[in-house]
Amino acid sequence: EDKVVQSPLSLVVHEGDTVTLNCSYEVTNFRSLLWYKQEKKAPTFLFMLTSSGIEKKSGRLSSILDKKELFSILNITATQTGDSAIYLCVAFTSGTYKYIFGTGTRLKVLA
Amino acid sequence: DVKVTQSSRYLVKRTGEKVFLECVQDMDHENMFWYRQDPGLGLRLIYFSYDVKMKEKGDIPEGYSVSREKKERFSLILESASTNQTSMYLCASSLGGGITDTQYFGPGTRLTVL
């Protein structure tokens, strides 16, 4: 059965801290891994990763994929209260064109 | 910017009522999806559609049906709402055609069934 597991389930940090969110996956016909940020509304797209070892960056956020060990990490440096959200990791499979969602990591950043 | 809109942000219905949730996307995307999101369970796929009039069951289709008569519009129908269908419903779309896998989500509809 295809699955995506995220850890930790929740995290509380202070502003300025650096956090690392983990995502491991076991899916057949893996094609890409996506990260989303969800505040109190729709998930918004952060990154799509298809190749191992190539870091994607956007401001204070970065992410990398390891296709050999079947995991990805999302790093957030110098966290701000606006980073408080649920972060979703999603594996996309080419065989059935399905998106397999993890249950998310709930991040709370305290001022 | 891709825009995915949903007909209601909040909806309260009674058990046994027929409920329509509508989703519209404005970027000519091939694929559209309906999910429900519940605490501790994450997003679960109800149905998806890869073309007009085409639909595929997701992981939890029981109690739901869908309609896609036009490319930009994907409707989720609860034929006879039940309390266990109280949830957040999210619609999403993606371009398709193997170009990009990114999904774009609507703002969600929080449905309460009394």
mmCIF file of C-alpha atoms in Angstrom:
data_model
loop_
_atom_site.group_PDB
_atom_site.id
_atom_site.type_symbol
_atom_site.label_atom_id
_atom_site.label_comp_id
_atom_site.label_asym_id
_atom_site.label_seq_id
_atom_site.Cartn_x
_atom_site.Cartn_y
_atom_site.Cartn_z
ATOM 1 C CA GLU A 1 0.000 0.000 0.000
ATOM 2 C CA ASP A 2 1.310 3.429 -0.939
ATOM 3 C CA LYS A 3 2.030 5.652 2.023
ATOM 4 C CA VAL A 4 3.661 8.909 3.027
ATOM 5 C CA VAL A 5 4.742 9.449 6.627
ATOM 6 C CA GLN A 6 5.621 12.842 8.043
ATOM 7 C CA SER A 7 7.437 13.619 11.249
ATOM 8 C CA PRO A 8 7.157 15.178 13.675
ATOM 9 C CA LEU A 9 3.366 15.417 13.818
ATOM 10 C CA SER A 10 3.634 18.755 15.534
ATOM 11 C CA LEU A 11 6.348 21.160 16.529
ATOM 12 C CA VAL A 12 6.515 24.333 18.613
ATOM 13 C CA VAL A 13 9.502 26.641 18.175
ATOM 14 C CA HIS A 14 10.447 30.246 18.860
ATOM 15 C CA GLU A 15 10.975 32.924 16.259
ATOM 16 C CA GLY A 16 14.442 32.732 14.788
ATOM 17 C CA ASP A 17 14.785 28.975 15.227
ATOM 18 C CA THR A 18 15.563 26.650 12.320
ATOM 19 C CA VAL A 19 13.269 23.677 11.768
ATOM 20 C CA THR A 20 13.536 20.521 9.706
ATOM 21 C CA LEU A 21 10.410 18.663 8.669
ATOM 22 C CA ASN A 22 10.709 15.071 7.517
ATOM 23 C CA CYS A 23 8.817 13.071 4.939
ATOM 24 C CA SER A 24 9.361 9.429 4.032
ATOM 25 C CA TYR A 25 7.461 7.653 1.307
ATOM 26 C CA GLU A 26 6.786 4.197 -0.024
ATOM 27 C CA VAL A 27 4.942 4.411 -3.298
ATOM 28 C CA THR A 28 5.002 2.435 -6.495
ATOM 29 C CA ASN A 29 5.795 4.315 -9.706
ATOM 30 C CA PHE A 30 7.005 7.339 -7.798
ATOM 31 C CA ARG A 31 7.298 10.398 -9.985
ATOM 32 C CA SER A 32 7.566 13.507 -7.801
ATOM 33 C CA LEU A 33 7.301 14.821 -4.277
ATOM 34 C CA LEU A 34 5.460 18.015 -3.451
ATOM 35 C CA TRP A 35 5.377 20.216 -0.378
ATOM 36 C CA TYR A 36 2.442 22.445 0.519
ATOM 37 C CA LYS A 37 1.776 24.949 3.282
ATOM 38 C CA GLN A 38 -1.723 25.073 4.716
ATOM 39 C CA GLU A 39 -2.884 27.864 6.963
ATOM 40 C CA LYS A 40 -6.564 28.235 7.716
ATOM 41 C CA LYS A 41 -7.529 27.738 4.121
ATOM 42 C CA ALA A 42 -6.322 26.045 0.937
ATOM 43 C CA PRO A 43 -2.915 24.386 0.777
ATOM 44 C CA THR A 44 -0.506 26.535 -1.175
ATOM 45 C CA PHE A 45 2.257 25.055 -3.280
ATOM 46 C CA LEU A 46 5.860 25.318 -2.057
ATOM 47 C CA PHE A 47 8.072 22.899 -3.988
ATOM 48 C CA MET A 48 8.010 20.051 -6.450
ATOM 49 C CA LEU A 49 11.002 17.693 -6.373
ATOM 50 C CA THR A 50 11.765 15.069 -8.964
ATOM 51 C CA SER A 51 15.543 14.596 -8.814
ATOM 52 C CA SER A 52 17.692 13.378 -5.947
ATOM 53 C CA GLY A 53 20.162 15.692 -4.290
ATOM 54 C CA ILE A 54 19.094 18.930 -5.931
ATOM 55 C CA GLU A 55 18.079 21.509 -3.367
ATOM 56 C CA LYS A 56 15.195 23.797 -4.150
ATOM 57 C CA LYS A 57 15.103 27.137 -2.343
ATOM 58 C CA SER A 58 12.593 29.882 -1.895
ATOM 59 C CA GLY A 59 13.627 32.560 0.564
ATOM 60 C CA ARG A 60 14.044 30.954 3.978
ATOM 61 C CA LEU A 61 12.576 27.655 2.822
ATOM 62 C CA SER A 62 14.494 24.866 1.137
ATOM 63 C CA SER A 63 13.835 21.244 0.335
ATOM 64 C CA ILE A 64 15.707 18.241 -0.954
ATOM 65 C CA LEU A 65 14.799 14.747 -2.100
ATOM 66 C CA ASP A 66 16.677 11.471 -1.611
ATOM 67 C CA LYS A 67 15.224 8.871 -3.990
ATOM 68 C CA LYS A 68 17.543 6.149 -2.764
ATOM 69 C CA GLU A 69 16.490 6.445 0.883
ATOM 70 C CA LEU A 70 12.937 7.512 -0.064
ATOM 71 C CA PHE A 71 12.687 10.680 1.939
ATOM 72 C CA SER A 72 12.563 14.421 1.695
ATOM 73 C CA ILE A 73 13.167 17.239 4.129
ATOM 74 C CA LEU A 74 11.821 20.757 4.299
ATOM 75 C CA ASN A 75 13.991 23.288 6.099
ATOM 76 C CA ILE A 76 12.836 26.635 7.366
ATOM 77 C CA THR A 77 15.496 28.997 8.692
ATOM 78 C CA ALA A 78 14.957 32.065 10.885
ATOM 79 C CA THR A 79 11.343 31.083 11.493
ATOM 80 C CA GLN A 80 8.661 33.753 11.821
ATOM 81 C CA THR A 81 5.179 33.610 13.314
ATOM 82 C CA GLY A 82 3.818 33.669 9.757
ATOM 83 C CA ASP A 83 5.391 30.269 9.178
ATOM 84 C CA SER A 84 2.864 28.741 11.588
ATOM 85 C CA ALA A 85 0.869 26.301 9.490
ATOM 86 C CA ILE A 86 0.415 22.670 8.594
ATOM 87 C CA TYR A 87 3.035 21.477 6.120
ATOM 88 C CA LEU A 88 1.883 18.712 3.795
ATOM 89 C CA CYS A 89 4.121 16.283 1.958
ATOM 90 C CA VAL A 90 2.622 14.596 -1.111
ATOM 91 C CA ALA A 91 3.959 11.861 -3.376
ATOM 92 C CA PHE A 92 2.723 11.728 -6.941
ATOM 93 C CA THR A 93 2.657 8.402 -8.750
ATOM 94 C CA SER A 94 2.847 8.067 -12.495
ATOM 95 C CA GLY A 95 1.090 4.718 -12.743
ATOM 96 C CA THR A 96 -2.286 5.693 -11.361
ATOM 97 C CA TYR A 97 -1.701 9.465 -11.437
ATOM 98 C CA LYS A 98 -2.529 9.604 -7.770
ATOM 99 C CA TYR A 99 -1.433 11.999 -5.077
ATOM 100 C CA ILE A 100 -0.588 10.304 -1.788
ATOM 101 C CA PHE A 101 -0.790 12.752 1.113
ATOM 102 C CA GLY A 102 0.974 12.589 4.445
ATOM 103 C CA THR A 103 -1.048 13.673 7.482
ATOM 104 C CA GLY A 104 1.022 16.826 7.811
ATOM 105 C CA THR A 105 3.298 18.459 10.358
ATOM 106 C CA ARG A 106 1.682 21.202 12.411
ATOM 107 C CA LEU A 107 4.248 23.940 13.072
ATOM 108 C CA LYS A 108 3.647 26.685 15.601
ATOM 109 C CA VAL A 109 6.154 29.535 15.839
ATOM 110 C CA LEU A 110 5.978 31.592 19.014
ATOM 111 C CA ALA A 111 6.948 35.275 19.103
ATOM 112 C CA ASP B 1 -2.334 33.038 -11.263
ATOM 113 C CA VAL B 2 -4.308 29.835 -11.152
ATOM 114 C CA LYS B 3 -7.574 30.339 -9.410
ATOM 115 C CA VAL B 4 -9.725 27.577 -7.978
ATOM 116 C CA THR B 5 -12.949 28.694 -6.372
ATOM 117 C CA GLN B 6 -15.514 26.796 -4.363
ATOM 118 C CA SER B 7 -19.145 27.760 -4.099
ATOM 119 C CA SER B 8 -19.336 28.097 -0.313
ATOM 120 C CA ARG B 9 -16.856 28.522 2.518
ATOM 121 C CA TYR B 10 -19.254 27.276 5.191
ATOM 122 C CA LEU B 11 -22.350 25.142 4.819
ATOM 123 C CA VAL B 12 -24.764 23.685 7.365
ATOM 124 C CA LYS B 13 -27.185 20.988 6.238
ATOM 125 C CA ARG B 14 -29.526 18.501 7.856
ATOM 126 C CA THR B 15 -29.274 14.725 7.723
ATOM 127 C CA GLY B 16 -30.872 13.366 4.564
ATOM 128 C CA GLU B 17 -30.566 16.560 2.540
ATOM 129 C CA LYS B 18 -29.002 16.551 -0.906
ATOM 130 C CA VAL B 19 -25.880 18.706 -0.947
ATOM 131 C CA PHE B 20 -24.065 20.206 -3.940
ATOM 132 C CA LEU B 21 -20.513 21.485 -3.679
ATOM 133 C CA GLU B 22 -19.212 23.228 -6.730
ATOM 134 C CA CYS B 23 -15.656 23.898 -7.841
ATOM 135 C CA VAL B 24 -14.502 26.081 -10.715
ATOM 136 C CA GLN B 25 -10.980 26.551 -12.086
ATOM 137 C CA ASP B 26 -9.962 29.167 -14.600
ATOM 138 C CA MET B 27 -6.747 27.746 -16.067
ATOM 139 C CA ASP B 28 -8.014 25.152 -18.510
ATOM 140 C CA HIS B 29 -6.696 22.312 -16.333
ATOM 141 C CA GLU B 30 -7.399 18.761 -17.417
ATOM 142 C CA ASN B 31 -7.567 17.186 -13.972
ATOM 143 C CA MET B 32 -9.829 18.038 -11.071
ATOM 144 C CA PHE B 33 -10.091 16.435 -7.654
ATOM 145 C CA TRP B 34 -12.311 16.352 -4.599
ATOM 146 C CA TYR B 35 -10.796 15.612 -1.186
ATOM 147 C CA ARG B 36 -12.045 15.644 2.342
ATOM 148 C CA GLN B 37 -9.753 16.609 5.176
ATOM 149 C CA ASP B 38 -10.276 15.383 8.726
ATOM 150 C CA PRO B 39 -8.007 15.819 11.760
ATOM 151 C CA GLY B 40 -5.499 12.999 12.060
ATOM 152 C CA LEU B 41 -6.485 11.495 8.710
ATOM 153 C CA GLY B 42 -5.049 14.047 6.318
ATOM 154 C CA LEU B 43 -6.476 14.569 2.860
ATOM 155 C CA ARG B 44 -8.386 11.654 1.384
ATOM 156 C CA LEU B 45 -9.378 11.486 -2.264
ATOM 157 C CA ILE B 46 -13.094 11.115 -2.934
ATOM 158 C CA TYR B 47 -13.209 11.354 -6.731
ATOM 159 C CA PHE B 48 -11.147 12.783 -9.540
ATOM 160 C CA SER B 49 -11.751 13.607 -13.154
ATOM 161 C CA TYR B 50 -9.206 13.718 -15.958
ATOM 162 C CA ASP B 51 -11.519 15.028 -18.648
ATOM 163 C CA VAL B 52 -15.031 16.272 -19.238
ATOM 164 C CA LYS B 53 -17.608 13.610 -18.353
ATOM 165 C CA MET B 54 -14.834 11.311 -17.088
ATOM 166 C CA LYS B 55 -14.555 10.371 -13.441
ATOM 167 C CA GLU B 56 -12.628 7.938 -11.309
ATOM 168 C CA LYS B 57 -13.317 6.801 -7.772
ATOM 169 C CA GLY B 58 -10.773 7.746 -5.183
ATOM 170 C CA ASP B 59 -10.190 6.128 -1.832
ATOM 171 C CA ILE B 60 -13.512 7.005 -0.170
ATOM 172 C CA PRO B 61 -16.251 7.430 -2.820
ATOM 173 C CA GLU B 62 -19.097 5.878 -0.807
ATOM 174 C CA GLY B 63 -21.933 8.308 -0.234
ATOM 175 C CA TYR B 64 -20.691 10.732 -2.890
ATOM 176 C CA SER B 65 -21.099 11.269 -6.607
ATOM 177 C CA VAL B 66 -19.581 13.798 -8.994
ATOM 178 C CA SER B 67 -20.371 15.572 -12.211
ATOM 179 C CA ARG B 68 -18.101 17.196 -14.765
ATOM 180 C CA GLU B 69 -20.149 18.560 -17.636
ATOM 181 C CA LYS B 70 -17.734 21.383 -18.457
ATOM 182 C CA LYS B 71 -13.953 21.388 -18.250
ATOM 183 C CA GLU B 72 -13.769 24.193 -15.706
ATOM 184 C CA ARG B 73 -16.409 22.870 -13.328
ATOM 185 C CA PHE B 74 -16.406 19.829 -11.058
ATOM 186 C CA SER B 75 -19.307 19.214 -8.700
ATOM 187 C CA LEU B 76 -19.453 16.964 -5.659
ATOM 188 C CA ILE B 77 -22.865 15.670 -4.670
ATOM 189 C CA LEU B 78 -23.920 14.164 -1.375
ATOM 190 C CA GLU B 79 -27.142 12.369 -2.286
ATOM 191 C CA SER B 80 -28.330 12.035 1.312
ATOM 192 C CA ALA B 81 -26.076 13.823 3.768
ATOM 193 C CA SER B 82 -25.107 12.050 6.964
ATOM 194 C CA THR B 83 -23.392 13.310 10.098
ATOM 195 C CA ASN B 84 -20.213 11.387 9.281
ATOM 196 C CA GLN B 85 -19.852 13.555 6.192
ATOM 197 C CA THR B 86 -19.196 16.588 8.349
ATOM 198 C CA SER B 87 -15.754 17.638 7.171
ATOM 199 C CA MET B 88 -13.641 20.140 5.261
ATOM 200 C CA TYR B 89 -13.968 19.557 1.518
ATOM 201 C CA LEU B 90 -11.158 20.684 -0.747
ATOM 202 C CA CYS B 91 -11.227 20.876 -4.504
ATOM 203 C CA ALA B 92 -8.015 20.884 -6.538
ATOM 204 C CA SER B 93 -6.966 21.010 -10.154
ATOM 205 C CA SER B 94 -3.812 20.188 -12.078
ATOM 206 C CA LEU B 95 -2.706 20.811 -15.617
ATOM 207 C CA GLY B 96 -2.182 17.178 -16.620
ATOM 208 C CA GLY B 97 -0.404 15.954 -19.724
ATOM 209 C CA GLY B 98 2.779 15.171 -17.803
ATOM 210 C CA ILE B 99 3.921 18.785 -17.866
ATOM 211 C CA THR B 100 3.757 19.492 -14.153
ATOM 212 C CA ASP B 101 2.369 17.600 -11.202
ATOM 213 C CA THR B 102 1.456 20.634 -9.112
ATOM 214 C CA GLN B 103 -2.073 20.748 -7.770
ATOM 215 C CA TYR B 104 -3.826 24.014 -7.026
ATOM 216 C CA PHE B 105 -6.389 24.032 -4.267
ATOM 217 C CA GLY B 106 -9.573 25.937 -3.665
ATOM 218 C CA PRO B 107 -10.246 27.629 -0.300
ATOM 219 C CA GLY B 108 -12.281 24.702 1.022
ATOM 220 C CA THR B 109 -15.861 24.247 2.142
ATOM 221 C CA ARG B 110 -16.471 23.400 5.764
ATOM 222 C CA LEU B 111 -19.624 21.304 5.774
ATOM 223 C CA THR B 112 -21.534 20.542 8.946
ATOM 224 C CA VAL B 113 -24.334 17.969 8.804
ATOM 225 C CA LEU B 114 -26.722 18.123 11.752
#
